[in-house]
Short mmCIF file of C-alpha atoms and ligand atoms in Angstrom, two decimals:
data_model
loop_
_atom_site.label_atom_id
_atom_site.label_comp_id
_atom_site.label_asym_id
_atom_site.label_seq_id
_atom_site.Cartn_x
_atom_site.Cartn_y
_atom_site.Cartn_z
CA UNK A 1 -3.95 80.27 -71.82
CA UNK A 2 -1.98 81.66 -69.50
CA UNK A 3 -2.47 85.08 -71.09
CA UNK A 4 -5.49 84.70 -71.24
CA UNK A 5 -6.05 84.35 -66.43
CA UNK A 6 -3.70 87.61 -67.03
CA UNK A 7 -5.99 89.73 -68.81
CA UNK A 8 -8.90 87.89 -66.82
CA UNK A 9 -6.88 88.64 -63.48
CA UNK A 10 -6.57 92.30 -65.03
CA UNK A 11 -9.82 93.01 -65.98
CA UNK A 12 -11.33 91.54 -62.60
CA UNK A 13 -9.24 93.95 -60.80
CA UNK A 14 -9.62 97.12 -62.42
CA UNK A 15 -13.21 96.59 -62.01
CA UNK A 16 -12.51 96.00 -58.55
CA UNK A 17 -11.06 99.18 -58.17
CA UNK A 18 -13.33 101.48 -60.35
CA UNK A 19 -16.19 100.24 -58.42
CA UNK A 20 -14.87 100.94 -55.33
CA UNK A 21 -14.51 104.34 -56.28
CA UNK A 22 -17.52 104.84 -56.05
CA UNK A 23 -18.26 103.11 -52.29
CA UNK A 24 -15.12 105.25 -51.66
CA UNK A 25 -16.10 108.78 -53.39
CA UNK A 26 -19.98 108.62 -53.57
CA UNK A 27 -21.23 107.67 -50.74
CA UNK A 28 -21.90 109.74 -48.00
CA UNK A 29 -18.85 109.86 -45.36
CA UNK A 30 -20.71 110.84 -42.47
CA UNK A 31 -22.12 108.90 -39.50
CA UNK A 32 -24.14 109.39 -36.60
CA UNK A 33 -24.34 108.38 -33.04
CA UNK A 34 -21.48 109.65 -31.80
CA UNK A 35 -21.02 111.16 -28.34
CA UNK A 36 -21.22 114.60 -28.14
CA UNK A 37 -17.28 116.18 -26.36
CA UNK A 38 -17.27 119.64 -25.25
CA UNK A 39 -13.60 121.09 -23.97
CA UNK A 40 -14.20 120.72 -19.32
CA UNK A 41 -12.99 123.93 -18.71
CA UNK A 42 -14.57 126.76 -18.82
CA UNK A 43 -14.42 128.78 -21.98
CA UNK A 44 -13.46 132.23 -22.78
CA UNK A 45 -16.14 133.58 -24.42
CA UNK A 46 -19.99 133.98 -24.05
CA UNK A 47 -20.95 134.52 -27.03
CA UNK A 48 -19.49 134.41 -30.82
CA UNK A 49 -19.92 136.83 -34.03
CA UNK A 50 -19.57 134.99 -37.18
CA UNK A 51 -19.11 137.34 -40.48
CA UNK A 52 -18.67 135.51 -43.78
CA UNK A 53 -18.11 137.93 -46.36
CA UNK A 54 -18.97 135.42 -49.41
CA UNK A 55 -16.91 135.47 -52.55
CA UNK A 56 -14.33 137.70 -50.79
CA UNK A 57 -10.72 136.59 -52.35
CA UNK A 58 -7.86 137.01 -49.76
CA UNK A 59 -5.99 139.04 -51.72
CA UNK A 60 -8.02 141.69 -52.39
CA UNK A 61 -8.92 141.62 -48.74
CA UNK A 62 -5.51 142.31 -47.70
CA UNK A 63 -3.46 144.52 -50.36
CA UNK A 64 -2.77 148.12 -49.79
CA UNK A 65 -4.32 150.92 -51.57
CA UNK A 66 -1.28 152.32 -53.70
CA UNK A 67 -1.05 154.75 -51.56
CA UNK A 68 -0.58 152.44 -48.51
CA UNK A 69 -4.25 152.02 -46.94
CA UNK A 70 -6.39 149.59 -46.71
CA UNK A 71 -9.47 149.23 -47.93
CA UNK A 72 -10.66 147.73 -44.89
CA UNK A 73 -9.21 150.09 -42.16
CA UNK A 74 -10.85 148.66 -39.13
CA UNK A 75 -10.48 144.63 -39.72
CA UNK A 76 -6.69 145.92 -40.29
CA UNK A 77 -6.23 147.63 -37.50
CA UNK A 78 -7.21 144.93 -35.30
CA UNK A 79 -4.95 142.50 -37.60
CA UNK A 80 -2.22 144.98 -36.63
CA UNK A 81 -3.33 145.12 -32.98
CA UNK A 82 -5.92 142.65 -31.43
CA UNK A 83 -6.31 140.16 -33.14
CA UNK A 84 -4.60 136.70 -35.06
CA UNK A 85 -4.64 136.39 -39.03
CA UNK A 86 -4.06 134.40 -41.89
CA UNK A 87 -5.32 132.03 -44.55
CA UNK A 88 -7.81 130.17 -44.56
CA UNK A 89 -7.50 127.30 -47.36
CA UNK A 90 -10.09 125.90 -49.23
CA UNK A 91 -11.20 123.16 -50.87
CA UNK A 92 -12.95 122.17 -54.04
CA UNK A 93 -15.61 122.80 -55.42
CA UNK A 94 -14.87 126.29 -53.83
CA UNK A 95 -18.76 127.07 -54.08
CA UNK A 96 -20.98 128.45 -51.08
CA UNK A 97 -22.44 125.48 -50.14
CA UNK A 98 -19.41 123.61 -49.28
CA UNK A 99 -17.36 126.03 -47.96
CA UNK A 100 -20.07 127.41 -45.33
CA UNK A 101 -20.09 123.60 -44.47
CA UNK A 102 -16.45 123.44 -44.11
CA UNK A 103 -17.02 126.66 -41.95
CA UNK A 104 -19.98 125.92 -39.44
CA UNK A 105 -20.04 122.06 -39.38
CA UNK A 106 -16.06 121.59 -39.88
CA UNK A 107 -16.10 118.62 -42.72
CA UNK A 108 -15.45 119.30 -46.36
CA UNK A 109 -18.63 118.49 -48.62
CA UNK A 110 -20.00 114.94 -49.21
CA UNK A 111 -19.17 114.33 -52.91
CA UNK A 112 -22.43 112.38 -53.38
CA UNK A 113 -24.16 115.72 -52.57
CA UNK A 114 -23.56 116.26 -56.09
CA UNK A 115 -25.98 114.62 -57.44
CA UNK A 116 -28.67 116.60 -55.52
CA UNK A 117 -27.85 119.93 -56.54
CA UNK A 118 -25.35 121.41 -53.55
CA UNK A 119 -28.51 123.31 -52.46
CA UNK A 120 -30.56 121.02 -50.47
CA UNK A 121 -29.08 118.99 -46.93
CA UNK A 122 -28.31 115.45 -49.02
CA UNK A 123 -27.72 114.43 -45.72
CA UNK A 124 -28.08 115.56 -42.33
CA UNK A 125 -25.25 116.70 -40.54
CA UNK A 126 -24.19 118.67 -37.23
CA UNK A 127 -23.04 121.87 -36.89
CA UNK A 128 -21.69 124.71 -34.39
CA UNK A 129 -24.96 126.77 -34.99
CA UNK A 130 -26.76 122.97 -34.00
CA UNK A 131 -24.58 122.76 -30.74
CA UNK A 132 -25.47 126.17 -29.33
CA UNK A 133 -27.98 127.25 -27.33
CA UNK A 134 -28.78 130.24 -29.44
CA UNK A 135 -28.37 131.25 -33.26
CA UNK A 136 -29.51 134.01 -35.36
CA UNK A 137 -28.46 134.18 -39.05
CA UNK A 138 -29.27 137.02 -41.08
CA UNK A 139 -28.31 136.78 -44.91
CA UNK A 140 -29.09 134.85 -48.42
CA UNK A 141 -31.87 132.07 -48.42
CA UNK A 142 -29.64 130.10 -50.13
CA UNK A 143 -26.95 129.74 -47.53
CA UNK A 144 -28.79 130.30 -43.92
CA UNK A 145 -31.79 127.15 -44.37
CA UNK A 146 -29.57 124.32 -44.73
CA UNK A 147 -28.52 124.83 -41.52
CA UNK A 148 -31.64 126.05 -39.28
CA UNK A 149 -33.31 122.73 -41.50
CA UNK A 150 -30.66 120.05 -39.65
CA UNK A 151 -30.93 121.82 -36.50
CA UNK A 152 -32.51 119.88 -33.83
CA UNK A 153 -35.28 121.91 -31.98
CA UNK A 154 -35.88 125.44 -32.62
CA UNK A 155 -32.80 126.95 -31.90
CA UNK A 156 -31.06 128.65 -34.72
CA UNK A 157 -32.85 131.58 -36.40
CA UNK A 158 -32.87 132.62 -39.78
CA UNK A 159 -33.54 136.00 -41.25
CA UNK A 160 -33.36 135.67 -44.93
CA UNK A 161 -34.75 138.80 -47.93
CA UNK A 162 -37.24 136.53 -50.24
CA UNK A 163 -34.90 134.68 -52.93
CA UNK A 164 -37.33 136.54 -55.95
CA UNK A 165 -37.04 139.64 -53.72
CA UNK A 166 -32.87 139.74 -54.17
CA UNK A 167 -33.32 141.78 -57.21
CA UNK A 168 -33.94 144.92 -54.98
CA UNK A 169 -30.23 144.33 -55.18
CA UNK A 170 -29.64 144.27 -58.98
CA UNK A 171 -28.50 147.28 -59.73
CA UNK A 172 -26.12 147.72 -56.77
CA UNK A 173 -25.47 144.17 -54.87
CA UNK A 174 -23.66 146.00 -51.39
CA UNK A 175 -27.54 146.16 -50.72
CA UNK A 176 -27.41 142.75 -49.77
CA UNK A 177 -24.51 143.22 -47.27
CA UNK A 178 -26.82 146.95 -46.41
CA UNK A 179 -29.90 144.62 -45.73
CA UNK A 180 -28.03 142.51 -43.15
CA UNK A 181 -26.13 145.39 -41.03
CA UNK A 182 -29.66 146.96 -41.28
CA UNK A 183 -31.58 144.13 -40.03
CA UNK A 184 -29.31 143.29 -37.17
CA UNK A 185 -29.18 146.63 -35.78
CA UNK A 186 -32.36 146.75 -35.67
CA UNK A 187 -32.98 143.04 -33.90
CA UNK A 188 -30.63 144.53 -31.40
CA UNK A 189 -32.68 147.44 -30.92
CA UNK A 190 -35.80 145.45 -30.72
CA UNK A 191 -33.87 143.40 -27.78
CA UNK A 192 -33.79 146.86 -25.33
CA UNK A 193 -37.19 146.47 -25.18
CA UNK A 194 -38.33 142.90 -25.21
CA UNK A 195 -37.59 140.85 -22.14
CA UNK A 196 -37.99 137.51 -23.44
CA UNK A 197 -35.60 138.35 -26.50
CA UNK A 198 -33.12 139.90 -23.77
CA UNK A 199 -32.90 137.21 -21.75
CA UNK A 200 -31.65 135.11 -24.39
CA UNK A 201 -29.56 137.30 -25.77
CA UNK A 202 -27.79 137.48 -22.04
CA UNK A 203 -27.58 133.51 -21.87
CA UNK A 204 -24.14 132.49 -23.22
CA UNK A 205 -23.04 129.34 -25.85
CA UNK A 206 -25.03 132.07 -28.17
CA UNK A 207 -23.53 132.68 -32.05
CA UNK A 208 -24.82 135.54 -34.23
CA UNK A 209 -23.77 135.01 -38.13
CA UNK A 210 -23.97 137.56 -40.75
CA UNK A 211 -24.15 136.25 -44.14
CA UNK A 212 -22.99 138.69 -46.41
CA UNK A 213 -23.31 137.76 -50.40
CA UNK A 214 -23.12 141.68 -52.30
CA UNK A 215 -18.64 141.01 -52.89
CA UNK A 216 -19.71 137.73 -54.35
CA UNK A 217 -22.56 139.16 -56.47
CA UNK A 218 -20.68 142.35 -57.56
CA UNK A 219 -17.55 139.56 -57.99
CA UNK A 220 -19.84 137.81 -60.42
CA UNK A 221 -21.39 141.32 -62.78
CA UNK A 222 -17.92 143.21 -62.55
CA UNK A 223 -15.38 140.74 -61.79
CA UNK A 224 -12.84 141.43 -58.39
CA UNK A 225 -10.79 144.10 -60.18
CA UNK A 226 -13.69 146.57 -60.23
CA UNK A 227 -14.62 149.03 -58.47
CA UNK A 228 -17.64 147.82 -57.32
CA UNK A 229 -16.28 144.29 -56.09
CA UNK A 230 -13.57 146.56 -54.05
CA UNK A 231 -15.78 149.06 -52.90
CA UNK A 232 -18.01 146.51 -51.07
CA UNK A 233 -14.76 145.57 -49.09
CA UNK A 234 -15.03 149.26 -47.76
CA UNK A 235 -18.58 148.64 -46.55
CA UNK A 236 -18.50 145.65 -44.91
CA UNK A 237 -15.32 146.90 -43.33
CA UNK A 238 -17.64 149.79 -42.04
CA UNK A 239 -19.99 147.59 -41.50
CA UNK A 240 -18.00 145.01 -39.08
CA UNK A 241 -16.92 148.24 -37.36
CA UNK A 242 -20.22 149.92 -36.34
CA UNK A 243 -21.57 145.97 -35.55
CA UNK A 244 -18.68 145.42 -32.99
CA UNK A 245 -19.26 148.93 -31.51
CA UNK A 246 -23.35 148.46 -31.40
CA UNK A 247 -22.72 144.67 -30.01
CA UNK A 248 -20.11 145.76 -27.42
CA UNK A 249 -22.43 148.44 -26.05
CA UNK A 250 -25.18 145.90 -25.85
CA UNK A 251 -23.49 143.59 -24.00
CA UNK A 252 -21.57 146.45 -21.28
CA UNK A 253 -18.21 145.99 -23.09
CA UNK A 254 -18.14 142.85 -20.78
CA UNK A 255 -15.16 141.20 -22.93
CA UNK A 256 -17.25 137.66 -23.78
CA UNK A 257 -17.73 138.51 -27.48
CA UNK A 258 -15.44 136.42 -30.06
CA UNK A 259 -15.20 137.92 -33.41
CA UNK A 260 -14.47 135.43 -36.69
CA UNK A 261 -14.25 137.10 -39.55
CA UNK A 262 -13.81 134.94 -43.39
CA UNK A 263 -15.17 133.60 -46.34
CA UNK A 264 -16.25 130.87 -47.76
CA UNK A 265 -14.28 131.16 -51.05
CA UNK A 266 -12.77 133.12 -53.23
CA UNK A 267 -12.52 134.64 -56.84
CA UNK A 268 -11.06 134.03 -60.04
CA UNK A 269 -9.70 137.32 -62.14
CA UNK A 270 -12.91 136.12 -64.28
CA UNK A 271 -14.90 136.39 -61.83
CA UNK A 272 -16.18 133.09 -61.49
CA UNK A 273 -15.21 130.32 -58.73
CA UNK A 274 -15.83 126.38 -58.31
CA UNK A 275 -12.11 125.05 -59.30
CA UNK A 276 -9.25 125.54 -57.29
CA UNK A 277 -7.34 127.64 -58.58
CA UNK A 278 -5.35 130.26 -55.69
CA UNK A 279 -7.98 132.72 -56.12
CA UNK A 280 -10.77 130.57 -55.24
CA UNK A 281 -9.08 128.67 -52.35
CA UNK A 282 -7.44 131.41 -50.38
CA UNK A 283 -9.40 133.25 -48.01
CA UNK A 284 -9.00 135.81 -45.60
CA UNK A 285 -9.57 134.57 -41.73
CA UNK A 286 -8.96 137.46 -38.90
CA UNK A 287 -10.18 136.35 -35.10
CA UNK A 288 -10.36 138.97 -31.84
CA UNK A 289 -12.25 139.41 -29.08
CA UNK A 290 -12.30 137.17 -25.83
CA UNK A 291 -10.22 134.18 -26.02
CA UNK A 292 -8.43 135.20 -28.91
CA UNK A 293 -4.17 135.65 -28.68
CA UNK A 294 -4.06 139.89 -29.68
CA UNK A 295 -1.55 140.80 -32.38
CA UNK A 296 2.04 139.03 -31.93
CA UNK A 297 4.85 140.32 -33.40
CA UNK A 298 6.77 138.21 -36.36
CA UNK A 299 10.00 136.87 -34.34
CA UNK A 300 12.09 135.75 -37.01
CA UNK A 301 11.15 134.05 -40.88
CA UNK A 302 7.73 132.87 -41.18
CA UNK A 303 7.05 129.19 -42.66
CA UNK A 304 5.54 130.63 -45.68
CA UNK A 305 7.25 131.14 -48.84
CA UNK A 306 4.69 132.34 -50.96
CA UNK A 307 5.31 135.83 -51.09
CA UNK A 308 2.00 137.16 -49.59
CA UNK A 309 3.27 138.30 -46.49
CA UNK A 310 5.76 140.83 -48.62
CA UNK A 311 3.06 141.78 -50.95
CA UNK A 312 0.43 142.53 -48.23
CA UNK A 313 2.89 144.45 -45.81
CA UNK A 314 2.27 142.32 -43.28
CA UNK A 315 5.97 140.70 -43.12
CA UNK A 316 6.00 142.36 -39.42
CA UNK A 317 2.84 140.39 -38.29
CA UNK A 318 2.65 136.70 -37.45
CA UNK A 319 0.74 134.63 -39.89
CA UNK A 320 -1.39 131.47 -38.84
CA UNK A 321 -2.88 129.62 -41.91
CA UNK A 322 -5.78 126.97 -41.20
CA UNK A 323 -7.85 124.65 -43.18
CA UNK A 324 -11.05 125.68 -43.57
CA UNK A 325 -13.15 123.23 -41.44
CA UNK A 326 -10.64 123.84 -38.48
CA UNK A 327 -12.63 127.30 -38.10
CA UNK A 328 -15.50 125.24 -36.83
CA UNK A 329 -13.55 123.52 -34.01
CA UNK A 330 -12.09 126.95 -33.15
CA UNK A 331 -15.47 128.95 -33.14
CA UNK A 332 -16.80 125.87 -30.43
CA UNK A 333 -14.28 126.03 -28.26
CA UNK A 334 -14.63 129.65 -28.18
CA UNK A 335 -17.93 129.88 -26.92
CA UNK A 336 -17.83 125.94 -25.00
CA UNK A 337 -19.56 124.17 -26.99
CA UNK A 338 -19.16 120.71 -28.17
CA UNK A 339 -17.39 120.33 -31.51
CA UNK A 340 -20.17 119.18 -34.33
CA UNK A 341 -20.24 115.61 -34.57
CA UNK A 342 -18.67 115.43 -37.85
CA UNK A 343 -16.53 118.12 -38.02
CA UNK A 344 -13.21 116.70 -38.90
CA UNK A 345 -10.99 120.18 -38.30
CA UNK A 346 -8.21 120.29 -35.99
CA UNK A 347 -8.43 123.15 -33.26
CA UNK A 348 -5.72 126.14 -34.96
CA UNK A 349 -4.09 126.61 -31.23
CA UNK A 350 -2.67 129.81 -32.17
CA UNK A 351 -5.59 131.96 -32.29
CA UNK A 352 -6.27 131.01 -28.71
CA UNK A 353 -5.63 132.90 -25.93
CA UNK A 354 -5.68 130.91 -23.01
CA UNK A 355 -4.03 128.43 -20.48
CA UNK A 356 -1.47 125.21 -21.85
CA UNK A 357 -3.90 123.34 -19.36
CA UNK A 358 -7.02 124.62 -21.46
CA UNK A 359 -5.22 123.98 -24.66
CA UNK A 360 -4.46 120.38 -23.87
CA UNK A 361 -7.66 119.55 -22.89
CA UNK A 362 -8.98 121.13 -25.87
CA UNK A 363 -6.81 119.16 -27.89
CA UNK A 364 -7.70 115.74 -26.55
CA UNK A 365 -11.43 116.31 -26.77
CA UNK A 366 -10.67 117.55 -30.59
CA UNK A 367 -8.95 113.55 -30.90
CA UNK A 368 -11.55 111.97 -29.31
CA UNK A 369 -14.42 114.06 -31.45
CA UNK A 370 -12.82 112.69 -34.45
CA UNK A 371 -11.30 109.26 -33.08
CA UNK A 372 -15.25 108.47 -32.23
CA UNK A 373 -16.44 108.84 -36.36
CA UNK A 374 -13.73 106.07 -37.00
CA UNK A 375 -14.83 104.11 -34.37
CA UNK A 376 -18.50 104.37 -35.46
CA UNK A 377 -17.77 104.13 -39.16
CA UNK A 378 -15.54 100.93 -37.95
CA UNK A 379 -18.39 99.22 -36.35
CA UNK A 380 -20.70 100.14 -39.17
CA UNK A 381 -18.94 98.92 -41.62
CA UNK A 382 -18.56 95.72 -39.40
CA UNK A 383 -21.91 95.11 -39.57
CA UNK A 384 -23.21 95.76 -43.08
CA UNK A 385 -20.00 93.39 -44.45
CA UNK A 386 -20.66 89.45 -44.20
CA UNK A 387 -18.07 88.85 -41.28
CA UNK A 388 -15.35 86.93 -43.45
CA UNK A 389 -15.06 89.89 -45.63
CA UNK A 390 -14.29 92.34 -43.15
CA UNK A 391 -10.77 91.87 -41.88
CA UNK A 392 -8.66 95.24 -41.06
CA UNK A 393 -5.33 95.51 -42.62
CA UNK A 394 -2.40 96.12 -40.96
CA UNK A 395 -0.71 96.79 -45.15
CA UNK A 396 -2.53 97.72 -47.95
CA UNK A 397 -1.22 95.70 -50.27
CA UNK A 398 -4.33 96.03 -53.26
CA UNK A 399 -2.88 97.58 -56.34
CA UNK A 400 0.90 96.75 -55.22
CA UNK A 401 -0.18 92.95 -55.37
CA UNK A 402 -1.29 93.48 -58.92
CA UNK A 403 1.83 95.88 -60.02
CA UNK A 404 3.99 93.25 -58.60
CA UNK A 405 2.10 90.43 -60.49
CA UNK A 406 2.31 92.13 -63.95
CA UNK A 407 6.30 93.15 -63.39
CA UNK A 408 6.77 89.13 -62.76
CA UNK A 409 4.84 88.21 -65.48
CA UNK A 410 6.95 90.80 -67.94
CA UNK A 411 9.79 89.40 -66.67
CA UNK A 412 9.09 85.89 -67.36
CA UNK A 413 7.74 86.51 -70.73
CA UNK A 414 9.86 89.13 -71.67
CA UNK A 415 13.22 88.85 -70.43
CA UNK A 416 15.29 85.20 -69.73
CA UNK A 417 16.25 84.84 -66.27
CA UNK A 418 16.25 82.10 -65.78
CA UNK A 419 19.65 79.65 -66.33
CA UNK A 420 17.80 76.62 -65.94
CA UNK A 421 17.23 74.98 -69.84
CA UNK A 422 14.90 72.01 -68.19
CA UNK A 423 12.83 75.24 -67.08
CA UNK A 424 13.48 76.88 -70.14
CA UNK A 425 12.03 74.19 -72.24
CA UNK A 426 8.64 74.71 -70.17
CA UNK A 427 7.99 77.92 -70.66
CA UNK A 428 9.42 77.77 -74.06
CA UNK A 429 5.85 77.93 -75.72
CA UNK A 430 5.38 81.73 -75.14
CA UNK A 431 8.94 82.78 -75.13
CA UNK A 432 11.62 82.73 -77.66
CA UNK A 433 15.06 82.83 -75.91
CA UNK A 434 18.08 84.18 -78.36
CA UNK A 435 20.33 81.25 -79.33
CA UNK A 436 23.48 83.53 -77.60
CA UNK A 437 21.90 83.74 -74.48
CA UNK A 438 21.20 79.65 -73.82
CA UNK A 439 23.48 77.75 -71.32
ZN1 ZN B 501 -19.73 132.05 -52.21
#
């Protein structure tokens, strides 16, 4: 009889825990209705250029050629002189959509999106782009629309090549990147003679986003060790160098532009991504320009034991790693827009070149912004749960309680810890006690 009770309780506990997995992980963690929070101090930049080299893994980017030169000489010079750099750690699934959502919206992909194919917006979310005055984007039709679709008002502009024409790059995927750089060039060219566009560009709180799909496509087709993949890194580097000089010329070298270069995910040696191997989860991050700290010489040993600093010949420069979602609050802080409402990113302070006062205010704002989500979630849970069932616990006892019960039953049935003969008589119906243990 007691054994039946035991089995029944066990079944109930496991069914409840099993169902709770769906409640915890397979429903959207996103909430709505938070108040936007921006750092009250004046931001260091008026505009930000974000370049995402899709599928670029960290070691392919940072590792030097056998002759000691870099395949990305421009960005290497930024790392050496005027920028802050590190590894951006992505999470699984290492796919383009979740990677971009983490970078631009500051949260890790909603697992409930699995059922919806990762493509369309499964839920509405806020993003750095949505918080800007204007964002202009160039790149793949698989990525850009999700940030325009969710944006309130008409201020996120996308320029994509038609999906069916992605074939134009079938012989050489780096053409996808050339297409983007060419479009951006002609955009700034046209702004010189288009008064209203020019006026919009000269406003603050603007973002320019370049999504470069060439490296990813070349990696899938030829693998990351191929000449195609590696040459594409060089092409992107040259493109970024030209882009920076064009943007600086357009804005009269006003020192108000910040730049962020990174990737959405890496790639395995076999040319795939999606899982959690370091080749997939480690991506490069380089930031420079207005509000970003200059290259710092490393003083003493750095807190990284993975050997990359030596492999990449970067021991002399301070490395600052981030979690991918931290890039969203970094970008928001640089141009002074509210942190994206659903962001769980933590502002990486070492990237900032600003006063201690600014940093303190920004951290405080960041904390309040994350707390807002918790408060809303708590209120929602309270409203949708029956009053007597909603109890905020100080201590979590669920599985520990069950385990203690199991241990107790095992001890009672399989060990003789009881020295009282009268009780032994009572439990005797299912306990065999060796005669020599009787007292
Ligand atoms: Zn991707």
